[in-house]
């Protein structure tokens, strides 16, 4: 694996400050560097603060991760809003979030361009990721099958309710057997 970034080696307080400012997106890199030097002057004089380039690289990675998380979260909200709880929308949303995390992990692995990295270790990590993706895919397929069954059961129940209501109608209001037959055909009630 590659060497840790300058920012990931910083004390937690400094790293959290940088991440927060980058996530807000309200200042330029130069303004952020100036804030760091002002807030931690001793670290700045000792050369322990990250360079503008390091902050930029870290900001790009952070933005990609935040964008992926925002997209997954939005998708999860849409899924939950459109599907009732009987379809297990939360599990589907959770699966989407896990898929995003696996995708991010694979991207991070690809970005690690360390010529000294052990090829066997890299292959082992990719193998583990592939295994987890296969498990997640099976879970997703099972969930979709469950959701299809719930939809089919709900449709069957609705048709049964409609059939019962038609039978209970009798001849009220001049509804003839021909009219009932036409209604059954239109609704798909056999």
mmCIF file with all atom_site columns, C-alpha atoms in Angstrom:
data_model
loop_
_atom_site.group_PDB
_atom_site.id
_atom_site.type_symbol
_atom_site.label_atom_id
_atom_site.label_alt_id
_atom_site.label_comp_id
_atom_site.label_asym_id
_atom_site.label_entity_id
_atom_site.label_seq_id
_atom_site.pdbx_PDB_ins_code
_atom_site.Cartn_x
_atom_site.Cartn_y
_atom_site.Cartn_z
_atom_site.occupancy
_atom_site.B_iso_or_equiv
_atom_site.pdbx_formal_charge
_atom_site.auth_seq_id
_atom_site.auth_comp_id
_atom_site.auth_asym_id
_atom_site.auth_atom_id
_atom_site.pdbx_PDB_model_num
ATOM 1   C CA . UNK A 1 1   ? 0.000   0.000   0.000   1.00 0.00 ? 1   UNK A CA 1
ATOM 2   C CA . UNK A 1 2   ? 1.045   3.565   -0.522  1.00 0.00 ? 2   UNK A CA 1
ATOM 3   C CA . UNK A 1 3   ? 2.273   5.894   2.150   1.00 0.00 ? 3   UNK A CA 1
ATOM 4   C CA . UNK A 1 4   ? -0.399  7.645   4.203   1.00 0.00 ? 4   UNK A CA 1
ATOM 5   C CA . UNK A 1 5   ? -1.205  11.165  3.088   1.00 0.00 ? 5   UNK A CA 1
ATOM 6   C CA . UNK A 1 6   ? 0.166   14.097  5.039   1.00 0.00 ? 6   UNK A CA 1
ATOM 7   C CA . UNK A 1 7   ? -3.319  14.927  6.235   1.00 0.00 ? 7   UNK A CA 1
ATOM 8   C CA . UNK A 1 8   ? -4.164  11.436  7.457   1.00 0.00 ? 8   UNK A CA 1
ATOM 9   C CA . UNK A 1 9   ? -1.018  11.580  9.626   1.00 0.00 ? 9   UNK A CA 1
ATOM 10  C CA . UNK A 1 10  ? -2.093  14.836  11.302  1.00 0.00 ? 10  UNK A CA 1
ATOM 11  C CA . UNK A 1 11  ? -3.524  14.953  14.823  1.00 0.00 ? 11  UNK A CA 1
ATOM 12  C CA . UNK A 1 12  ? -7.275  14.238  14.863  1.00 0.00 ? 12  UNK A CA 1
ATOM 13  C CA . UNK A 1 13  ? -8.193  17.847  15.688  1.00 0.00 ? 13  UNK A CA 1
ATOM 14  C CA . UNK A 1 14  ? -6.285  19.275  12.715  1.00 0.00 ? 14  UNK A CA 1
ATOM 15  C CA . UNK A 1 15  ? -7.557  16.572  10.343  1.00 0.00 ? 15  UNK A CA 1
ATOM 16  C CA . UNK A 1 16  ? -11.165 17.157  11.474  1.00 0.00 ? 16  UNK A CA 1
ATOM 17  C CA . UNK A 1 17  ? -10.727 20.906  10.954  1.00 0.00 ? 17  UNK A CA 1
ATOM 18  C CA . UNK A 1 18  ? -9.429  20.400  7.405   1.00 0.00 ? 18  UNK A CA 1
ATOM 19  C CA . UNK A 1 19  ? -12.152 17.889  6.532   1.00 0.00 ? 19  UNK A CA 1
ATOM 20  C CA . UNK A 1 20  ? -14.833 20.187  7.909   1.00 0.00 ? 20  UNK A CA 1
ATOM 21  C CA . UNK A 1 21  ? -13.600 23.196  5.973   1.00 0.00 ? 21  UNK A CA 1
ATOM 22  C CA . UNK A 1 22  ? -13.250 21.154  2.769   1.00 0.00 ? 22  UNK A CA 1
ATOM 23  C CA . UNK A 1 23  ? -16.741 19.682  3.177   1.00 0.00 ? 23  UNK A CA 1
ATOM 24  C CA . UNK A 1 24  ? -18.203 23.169  3.689   1.00 0.00 ? 24  UNK A CA 1
ATOM 25  C CA . UNK A 1 25  ? -16.546 24.340  0.472   1.00 0.00 ? 25  UNK A CA 1
ATOM 26  C CA . UNK A 1 26  ? -16.636 27.992  1.574   1.00 0.00 ? 26  UNK A CA 1
ATOM 27  C CA . UNK A 1 27  ? -12.958 28.843  1.289   1.00 0.00 ? 27  UNK A CA 1
ATOM 28  C CA . UNK A 1 28  ? -10.162 28.528  -1.225  1.00 0.00 ? 28  UNK A CA 1
ATOM 29  C CA . UNK A 1 29  ? -7.135  26.318  -0.642  1.00 0.00 ? 29  UNK A CA 1
ATOM 30  C CA . UNK A 1 30  ? -5.012  29.389  0.083   1.00 0.00 ? 30  UNK A CA 1
ATOM 31  C CA . UNK A 1 31  ? -7.524  30.615  2.668   1.00 0.00 ? 31  UNK A CA 1
ATOM 32  C CA . UNK A 1 32  ? -7.576  27.170  4.286   1.00 0.00 ? 32  UNK A CA 1
ATOM 33  C CA . UNK A 1 33  ? -3.767  27.029  4.467   1.00 0.00 ? 33  UNK A CA 1
ATOM 34  C CA . UNK A 1 34  ? -3.752  30.534  6.013   1.00 0.00 ? 34  UNK A CA 1
ATOM 35  C CA . UNK A 1 35  ? -6.354  29.441  8.595   1.00 0.00 ? 35  UNK A CA 1
ATOM 36  C CA . UNK A 1 36  ? -4.253  26.392  9.468   1.00 0.00 ? 36  UNK A CA 1
ATOM 37  C CA . UNK A 1 37  ? -1.136  28.527  9.979   1.00 0.00 ? 37  UNK A CA 1
ATOM 38  C CA . UNK A 1 38  ? -3.086  31.010  12.064  1.00 0.00 ? 38  UNK A CA 1
ATOM 39  C CA . UNK A 1 39  ? -4.741  28.322  14.190  1.00 0.00 ? 39  UNK A CA 1
ATOM 40  C CA . UNK A 1 40  ? -1.601  26.171  14.681  1.00 0.00 ? 40  UNK A CA 1
ATOM 41  C CA . UNK A 1 41  ? 1.368   28.563  14.307  1.00 0.00 ? 41  UNK A CA 1
ATOM 42  C CA . UNK A 1 42  ? 3.862   26.263  16.038  1.00 0.00 ? 42  UNK A CA 1
ATOM 43  C CA . UNK A 1 43  ? 3.048   23.381  13.672  1.00 0.00 ? 43  UNK A CA 1
ATOM 44  C CA . UNK A 1 44  ? 3.291   25.776  10.731  1.00 0.00 ? 44  UNK A CA 1
ATOM 45  C CA . UNK A 1 45  ? 6.756   26.989  11.767  1.00 0.00 ? 45  UNK A CA 1
ATOM 46  C CA . UNK A 1 46  ? 7.891   23.392  12.323  1.00 0.00 ? 46  UNK A CA 1
ATOM 47  C CA . UNK A 1 47  ? 6.725   22.422  8.826   1.00 0.00 ? 47  UNK A CA 1
ATOM 48  C CA . UNK A 1 48  ? 4.185   19.947  10.207  1.00 0.00 ? 48  UNK A CA 1
ATOM 49  C CA . UNK A 1 49  ? 1.180   21.364  8.361   1.00 0.00 ? 49  UNK A CA 1
ATOM 50  C CA . UNK A 1 50  ? 0.228   19.956  4.951   1.00 0.00 ? 50  UNK A CA 1
ATOM 51  C CA . UNK A 1 51  ? 1.130   21.677  1.713   1.00 0.00 ? 51  UNK A CA 1
ATOM 52  C CA . UNK A 1 52  ? -1.407  23.266  -0.615  1.00 0.00 ? 52  UNK A CA 1
ATOM 53  C CA . UNK A 1 53  ? -0.988  20.319  -3.009  1.00 0.00 ? 53  UNK A CA 1
ATOM 54  C CA . UNK A 1 54  ? -1.610  17.774  -0.250  1.00 0.00 ? 54  UNK A CA 1
ATOM 55  C CA . UNK A 1 55  ? -4.763  19.603  0.824   1.00 0.00 ? 55  UNK A CA 1
ATOM 56  C CA . UNK A 1 56  ? -5.918  19.743  -2.807  1.00 0.00 ? 56  UNK A CA 1
ATOM 57  C CA . UNK A 1 57  ? -5.371  15.994  -3.353  1.00 0.00 ? 57  UNK A CA 1
ATOM 58  C CA . UNK A 1 58  ? -7.084  15.169  -0.072  1.00 0.00 ? 58  UNK A CA 1
ATOM 59  C CA . UNK A 1 59  ? -9.964  17.499  -0.950  1.00 0.00 ? 59  UNK A CA 1
ATOM 60  C CA . UNK A 1 60  ? -10.488 15.754  -4.287  1.00 0.00 ? 60  UNK A CA 1
ATOM 61  C CA . UNK A 1 61  ? -10.651 12.338  -2.626  1.00 0.00 ? 61  UNK A CA 1
ATOM 62  C CA . UNK A 1 62  ? -12.961 13.666  0.069   1.00 0.00 ? 62  UNK A CA 1
ATOM 63  C CA . UNK A 1 63  ? -15.250 15.243  -2.549  1.00 0.00 ? 63  UNK A CA 1
ATOM 64  C CA . UNK A 1 64  ? -15.492 11.960  -4.504  1.00 0.00 ? 64  UNK A CA 1
ATOM 65  C CA . UNK A 1 65  ? -16.438 10.120  -1.331  1.00 0.00 ? 65  UNK A CA 1
ATOM 66  C CA . UNK A 1 66  ? -18.951 12.763  -0.292  1.00 0.00 ? 66  UNK A CA 1
ATOM 67  C CA . UNK A 1 67  ? -20.517 12.744  -3.768  1.00 0.00 ? 67  UNK A CA 1
ATOM 68  C CA . UNK A 1 68  ? -20.867 8.956   -3.671  1.00 0.00 ? 68  UNK A CA 1
ATOM 69  C CA . UNK A 1 69  ? -22.398 9.093   -0.204  1.00 0.00 ? 69  UNK A CA 1
ATOM 70  C CA . UNK A 1 70  ? -24.787 11.873  -1.242  1.00 0.00 ? 70  UNK A CA 1
ATOM 71  C CA . UNK A 1 71  ? -25.873 9.877   -4.299  1.00 0.00 ? 71  UNK A CA 1
ATOM 72  C CA . UNK A 1 72  ? -26.421 6.713   -2.259  1.00 0.00 ? 72  UNK A CA 1
ATOM 73  C CA . UNK A 1 73  ? -28.295 8.596   0.431   1.00 0.00 ? 73  UNK A CA 1
ATOM 74  C CA . UNK A 1 74  ? -30.523 10.279  -2.139  1.00 0.00 ? 74  UNK A CA 1
ATOM 75  C CA . UNK A 1 75  ? -31.212 6.952   -3.820  1.00 0.00 ? 75  UNK A CA 1
ATOM 76  C CA . UNK A 1 76  ? -32.047 5.393   -0.473  1.00 0.00 ? 76  UNK A CA 1
ATOM 77  C CA . UNK A 1 77  ? -34.467 8.229   0.319   1.00 0.00 ? 77  UNK A CA 1
ATOM 78  C CA . UNK A 1 78  ? -36.165 7.866   -3.061  1.00 0.00 ? 78  UNK A CA 1
ATOM 79  C CA . UNK A 1 79  ? -36.476 4.121   -2.642  1.00 0.00 ? 79  UNK A CA 1
ATOM 80  C CA . UNK A 1 80  ? -37.931 4.493   0.818   1.00 0.00 ? 80  UNK A CA 1
ATOM 81  C CA . UNK A 1 81  ? -40.340 7.220   -0.309  1.00 0.00 ? 81  UNK A CA 1
ATOM 82  C CA . UNK A 1 82  ? -41.607 5.187   -3.255  1.00 0.00 ? 82  UNK A CA 1
ATOM 83  C CA . UNK A 1 83  ? -41.840 1.779   -1.610  1.00 0.00 ? 83  UNK A CA 1
ATOM 84  C CA . UNK A 1 84  ? -43.820 0.737   1.419   1.00 0.00 ? 84  UNK A CA 1
ATOM 85  C CA . UNK A 1 85  ? -42.138 -0.960  4.350   1.00 0.00 ? 85  UNK A CA 1
ATOM 86  C CA . UNK A 1 86  ? -43.609 -4.290  3.261   1.00 0.00 ? 86  UNK A CA 1
ATOM 87  C CA . UNK A 1 87  ? -41.125 -4.269  0.384   1.00 0.00 ? 87  UNK A CA 1
ATOM 88  C CA . UNK A 1 88  ? -38.179 -3.951  2.781   1.00 0.00 ? 88  UNK A CA 1
ATOM 89  C CA . UNK A 1 89  ? -37.001 -0.650  1.302   1.00 0.00 ? 89  UNK A CA 1
ATOM 90  C CA . UNK A 1 90  ? -34.560 -0.081  4.148   1.00 0.00 ? 90  UNK A CA 1
ATOM 91  C CA . UNK A 1 91  ? -32.660 -3.259  3.280   1.00 0.00 ? 91  UNK A CA 1
ATOM 92  C CA . UNK A 1 92  ? -32.475 -2.157  -0.321  1.00 0.00 ? 92  UNK A CA 1
ATOM 93  C CA . UNK A 1 93  ? -31.179 1.252   0.728   1.00 0.00 ? 93  UNK A CA 1
ATOM 94  C CA . UNK A 1 94  ? -28.632 -0.365  3.037   1.00 0.00 ? 94  UNK A CA 1
ATOM 95  C CA . UNK A 1 95  ? -27.474 -2.643  0.208   1.00 0.00 ? 95  UNK A CA 1
ATOM 96  C CA . UNK A 1 96  ? -26.993 0.419   -2.008  1.00 0.00 ? 96  UNK A CA 1
ATOM 97  C CA . UNK A 1 97  ? -24.915 2.108   0.680   1.00 0.00 ? 97  UNK A CA 1
ATOM 98  C CA . UNK A 1 98  ? -22.724 -0.982  1.153   1.00 0.00 ? 98  UNK A CA 1
ATOM 99  C CA . UNK A 1 99  ? -22.242 -1.233  -2.603  1.00 0.00 ? 99  UNK A CA 1
ATOM 100 C CA . UNK A 1 100 ? -21.078 2.380   -2.634  1.00 0.00 ? 100 UNK A CA 1
ATOM 101 C CA . UNK A 1 101 ? -18.593 1.693   0.145   1.00 0.00 ? 101 UNK A CA 1
ATOM 102 C CA . UNK A 1 102 ? -17.196 -1.347  -1.685  1.00 0.00 ? 102 UNK A CA 1
ATOM 103 C CA . UNK A 1 103 ? -16.878 0.744   -4.829  1.00 0.00 ? 103 UNK A CA 1
ATOM 104 C CA . UNK A 1 104 ? -15.004 3.425   -2.879  1.00 0.00 ? 104 UNK A CA 1
ATOM 105 C CA . UNK A 1 105 ? -12.700 0.798   -1.388  1.00 0.00 ? 105 UNK A CA 1
ATOM 106 C CA . UNK A 1 106 ? -11.850 -0.554  -4.828  1.00 0.00 ? 106 UNK A CA 1
ATOM 107 C CA . UNK A 1 107 ? -11.178 3.006   -6.077  1.00 0.00 ? 107 UNK A CA 1
ATOM 108 C CA . UNK A 1 108 ? -8.881  3.621   -3.113  1.00 0.00 ? 108 UNK A CA 1
ATOM 109 C CA . UNK A 1 109 ? -7.035  0.412   -3.878  1.00 0.00 ? 109 UNK A CA 1
ATOM 110 C CA . UNK A 1 110 ? -6.587  1.416   -7.517  1.00 0.00 ? 110 UNK A CA 1
ATOM 111 C CA . UNK A 1 111 ? -5.356  4.875   -6.516  1.00 0.00 ? 111 UNK A CA 1
ATOM 112 C CA . UNK A 1 112 ? -2.633  3.382   -4.332  1.00 0.00 ? 112 UNK A CA 1
ATOM 113 C CA . UNK A 1 113 ? 0.216   3.536   -6.816  1.00 0.00 ? 113 UNK A CA 1
ATOM 114 C CA . UNK A 1 114 ? 3.025   2.283   -4.660  1.00 0.00 ? 114 UNK A CA 1
ATOM 115 C CA . UNK A 1 115 ? 5.650   0.408   -6.713  1.00 0.00 ? 115 UNK A CA 1
ATOM 116 C CA . UNK A 1 116 ? 6.844   -1.278  -3.518  1.00 0.00 ? 116 UNK A CA 1
ATOM 117 C CA . UNK A 1 117 ? 3.375   -2.663  -2.730  1.00 0.00 ? 117 UNK A CA 1
ATOM 118 C CA . UNK A 1 118 ? 3.143   -6.431  -2.484  1.00 0.00 ? 118 UNK A CA 1
ATOM 119 C CA . UNK A 1 119 ? 1.265   -7.754  -5.539  1.00 0.00 ? 119 UNK A CA 1
ATOM 120 C CA . UNK A 1 120 ? 0.041   -10.769 -3.559  1.00 0.00 ? 120 UNK A CA 1
ATOM 121 C CA . UNK A 1 121 ? -1.466  -8.522  -0.903  1.00 0.00 ? 121 UNK A CA 1
ATOM 122 C CA . UNK A 1 122 ? -3.194  -6.456  -3.590  1.00 0.00 ? 122 UNK A CA 1
ATOM 123 C CA . UNK A 1 123 ? -4.619  -9.595  -5.240  1.00 0.00 ? 123 UNK A CA 1
ATOM 124 C CA . UNK A 1 124 ? -5.805  -10.856 -1.841  1.00 0.00 ? 124 UNK A CA 1
ATOM 125 C CA . UNK A 1 125 ? -7.615  -7.571  -1.188  1.00 0.00 ? 125 UNK A CA 1
ATOM 126 C CA . UNK A 1 126 ? -9.255  -7.635  -4.626  1.00 0.00 ? 126 UNK A CA 1
ATOM 127 C CA . UNK A 1 127 ? -10.249 -11.263 -4.060  1.00 0.00 ? 127 UNK A CA 1
ATOM 128 C CA . UNK A 1 128 ? -11.851 -10.406 -0.727  1.00 0.00 ? 128 UNK A CA 1
ATOM 129 C CA . UNK A 1 129 ? -13.683 -7.488  -2.352  1.00 0.00 ? 129 UNK A CA 1
ATOM 130 C CA . UNK A 1 130 ? -14.931 -9.753  -5.164  1.00 0.00 ? 130 UNK A CA 1
ATOM 131 C CA . UNK A 1 131 ? -16.214 -12.276 -2.614  1.00 0.00 ? 131 UNK A CA 1
ATOM 132 C CA . UNK A 1 132 ? -18.044 -9.545  -0.709  1.00 0.00 ? 132 UNK A CA 1
ATOM 133 C CA . UNK A 1 133 ? -19.516 -8.152  -3.923  1.00 0.00 ? 133 UNK A CA 1
ATOM 134 C CA . UNK A 1 134 ? -20.784 -11.631 -4.882  1.00 0.00 ? 134 UNK A CA 1
ATOM 135 C CA . UNK A 1 135 ? -22.415 -12.014 -1.464  1.00 0.00 ? 135 UNK A CA 1
ATOM 136 C CA . UNK A 1 136 ? -23.958 -8.564  -1.762  1.00 0.00 ? 136 UNK A CA 1
ATOM 137 C CA . UNK A 1 137 ? -25.245 -9.348  -5.256  1.00 0.00 ? 137 UNK A CA 1
ATOM 138 C CA . UNK A 1 138 ? -26.907 -12.563 -4.024  1.00 0.00 ? 138 UNK A CA 1
ATOM 139 C CA . UNK A 1 139 ? -28.478 -10.572 -1.194  1.00 0.00 ? 139 UNK A CA 1
ATOM 140 C CA . UNK A 1 140 ? -29.748 -7.991  -3.675  1.00 0.00 ? 140 UNK A CA 1
ATOM 141 C CA . UNK A 1 141 ? -31.259 -10.695 -5.907  1.00 0.00 ? 141 UNK A CA 1
ATOM 142 C CA . UNK A 1 142 ? -32.970 -12.346 -2.921  1.00 0.00 ? 142 UNK A CA 1
ATOM 143 C CA . UNK A 1 143 ? -34.346 -8.978  -1.859  1.00 0.00 ? 143 UNK A CA 1
ATOM 144 C CA . UNK A 1 144 ? -35.716 -8.270  -5.339  1.00 0.00 ? 144 UNK A CA 1
ATOM 145 C CA . UNK A 1 145 ? -37.356 -11.724 -5.422  1.00 0.00 ? 145 UNK A CA 1
ATOM 146 C CA . UNK A 1 146 ? -38.934 -11.016 -2.035  1.00 0.00 ? 146 UNK A CA 1
ATOM 147 C CA . UNK A 1 147 ? -40.191 -7.648  -3.264  1.00 0.00 ? 147 UNK A CA 1
ATOM 148 C CA . UNK A 1 148 ? -41.687 -9.236  -6.406  1.00 0.00 ? 148 UNK A CA 1
ATOM 149 C CA . UNK A 1 149 ? -43.455 -11.841 -4.227  1.00 0.00 ? 149 UNK A CA 1
ATOM 150 C CA . UNK A 1 150 ? -44.861 -9.096  -1.981  1.00 0.00 ? 150 UNK A CA 1
ATOM 151 C CA . UNK A 1 151 ? -46.166 -7.252  -5.057  1.00 0.00 ? 151 UNK A CA 1
ATOM 152 C CA . UNK A 1 152 ? -47.730 -10.443 -6.490  1.00 0.00 ? 152 UNK A CA 1
ATOM 153 C CA . UNK A 1 153 ? -49.358 -11.269 -3.138  1.00 0.00 ? 153 UNK A CA 1
ATOM 154 C CA . UNK A 1 154 ? -50.739 -7.739  -2.832  1.00 0.00 ? 154 UNK A CA 1
ATOM 155 C CA . UNK A 1 155 ? -52.129 -7.925  -6.385  1.00 0.00 ? 155 UNK A CA 1
ATOM 156 C CA . UNK A 1 156 ? -53.739 -11.316 -5.690  1.00 0.00 ? 156 UNK A CA 1
ATOM 157 C CA . UNK A 1 157 ? -55.286 -9.991  -2.482  1.00 0.00 ? 157 UNK A CA 1
ATOM 158 C CA . UNK A 1 158 ? -56.673 -6.945  -4.297  1.00 0.00 ? 158 UNK A CA 1
ATOM 159 C CA . UNK A 1 159 ? -58.177 -9.107  -7.041  1.00 0.00 ? 159 UNK A CA 1
ATOM 160 C CA . UNK A 1 160 ? -59.756 -11.395 -4.429  1.00 0.00 ? 160 UNK A CA 1
ATOM 161 C CA . UNK A 1 161 ? -61.268 -8.393  -2.649  1.00 0.00 ? 161 UNK A CA 1
ATOM 162 C CA . UNK A 1 162 ? -62.637 -7.061  -5.936  1.00 0.00 ? 162 UNK A CA 1
ATOM 163 C CA . UNK A 1 163 ? -64.054 -10.497 -6.825  1.00 0.00 ? 163 UNK A CA 1
ATOM 164 C CA . UNK A 1 164 ? -65.784 -10.710 -3.428  1.00 0.00 ? 164 UNK A CA 1
ATOM 165 C CA . UNK A 1 165 ? -67.274 -7.231  -3.821  1.00 0.00 ? 165 UNK A CA 1
ATOM 166 C CA . UNK A 1 166 ? -68.606 -8.097  -7.282  1.00 0.00 ? 166 UNK A CA 1
ATOM 167 C CA . UNK A 1 167 ? -70.193 -11.272 -5.956  1.00 0.00 ? 167 UNK A CA 1
ATOM 168 C CA . UNK A 1 168 ? -71.743 -9.371  -3.051  1.00 0.00 ? 168 UNK A CA 1
ATOM 169 C CA . UNK A 1 169 ? -73.276 -6.820  -5.390  1.00 0.00 ? 169 UNK A CA 1
ATOM 170 C CA . UNK A 1 170 ? -76.007 -9.142  -6.486  1.00 0.00 ? 170 UNK A CA 1
ATOM 171 C CA . UNK A 1 171 ? -78.431 -7.337  -8.737  1.00 0.00 ? 171 UNK A CA 1
ATOM 172 C CA . UNK A 1 172 ? -78.415 -4.027  -6.909  1.00 0.00 ? 172 UNK A CA 1
ATOM 173 C CA . UNK A 1 173 ? -78.960 -0.978  -9.021  1.00 0.00 ? 173 UNK A CA 1
ATOM 174 C CA . UNK A 1 174 ? -79.664 -2.938  -12.172 1.00 0.00 ? 174 UNK A CA 1
ATOM 175 C CA . UNK A 1 175 ? -76.184 -4.499  -12.458 1.00 0.00 ? 175 UNK A CA 1
ATOM 176 C CA . UNK A 1 176 ? -76.599 -7.499  -14.736 1.00 0.00 ? 176 UNK A CA 1
ATOM 177 C CA . UNK A 1 177 ? -74.431 -10.605 -15.022 1.00 0.00 ? 177 UNK A CA 1
ATOM 178 C CA . UNK A 1 178 ? -73.168 -9.269  -18.384 1.00 0.00 ? 178 UNK A CA 1
ATOM 179 C CA . UNK A 1 179 ? -72.043 -6.056  -16.686 1.00 0.00 ? 179 UNK A CA 1
ATOM 180 C CA . UNK A 1 180 ? -70.300 -8.020  -13.915 1.00 0.00 ? 180 UNK A CA 1
ATOM 181 C CA . UNK A 1 181 ? -68.606 -10.234 -16.501 1.00 0.00 ? 181 UNK A CA 1
ATOM 182 C CA . UNK A 1 182 ? -67.377 -7.124  -18.354 1.00 0.00 ? 182 UNK A CA 1
ATOM 183 C CA . UNK A 1 183 ? -66.029 -5.686  -15.077 1.00 0.00 ? 183 UNK A CA 1
ATOM 184 C CA . UNK A 1 184 ? -64.243 -8.987  -14.275 1.00 0.00 ? 184 UNK A CA 1
ATOM 185 C CA . UNK A 1 185 ? -62.630 -9.017  -17.728 1.00 0.00 ? 185 UNK A CA 1
ATOM 186 C CA . UNK A 1 186 ? -61.544 -5.385  -17.407 1.00 0.00 ? 186 UNK A CA 1
ATOM 187 C CA . UNK A 1 187 ? -59.987 -6.025  -13.982 1.00 0.00 ? 187 UNK A CA 1
ATOM 188 C CA . UNK A 1 188 ? -58.442 -9.318  -14.976 1.00 0.00 ? 188 UNK A CA 1
ATOM 189 C CA . UNK A 1 189 ? -60.489 -11.296 -12.453 1.00 0.00 ? 189 UNK A CA 1
ATOM 190 C CA . UNK A 1 190 ? -60.906 -14.860 -13.673 1.00 0.00 ? 190 UNK A CA 1
#
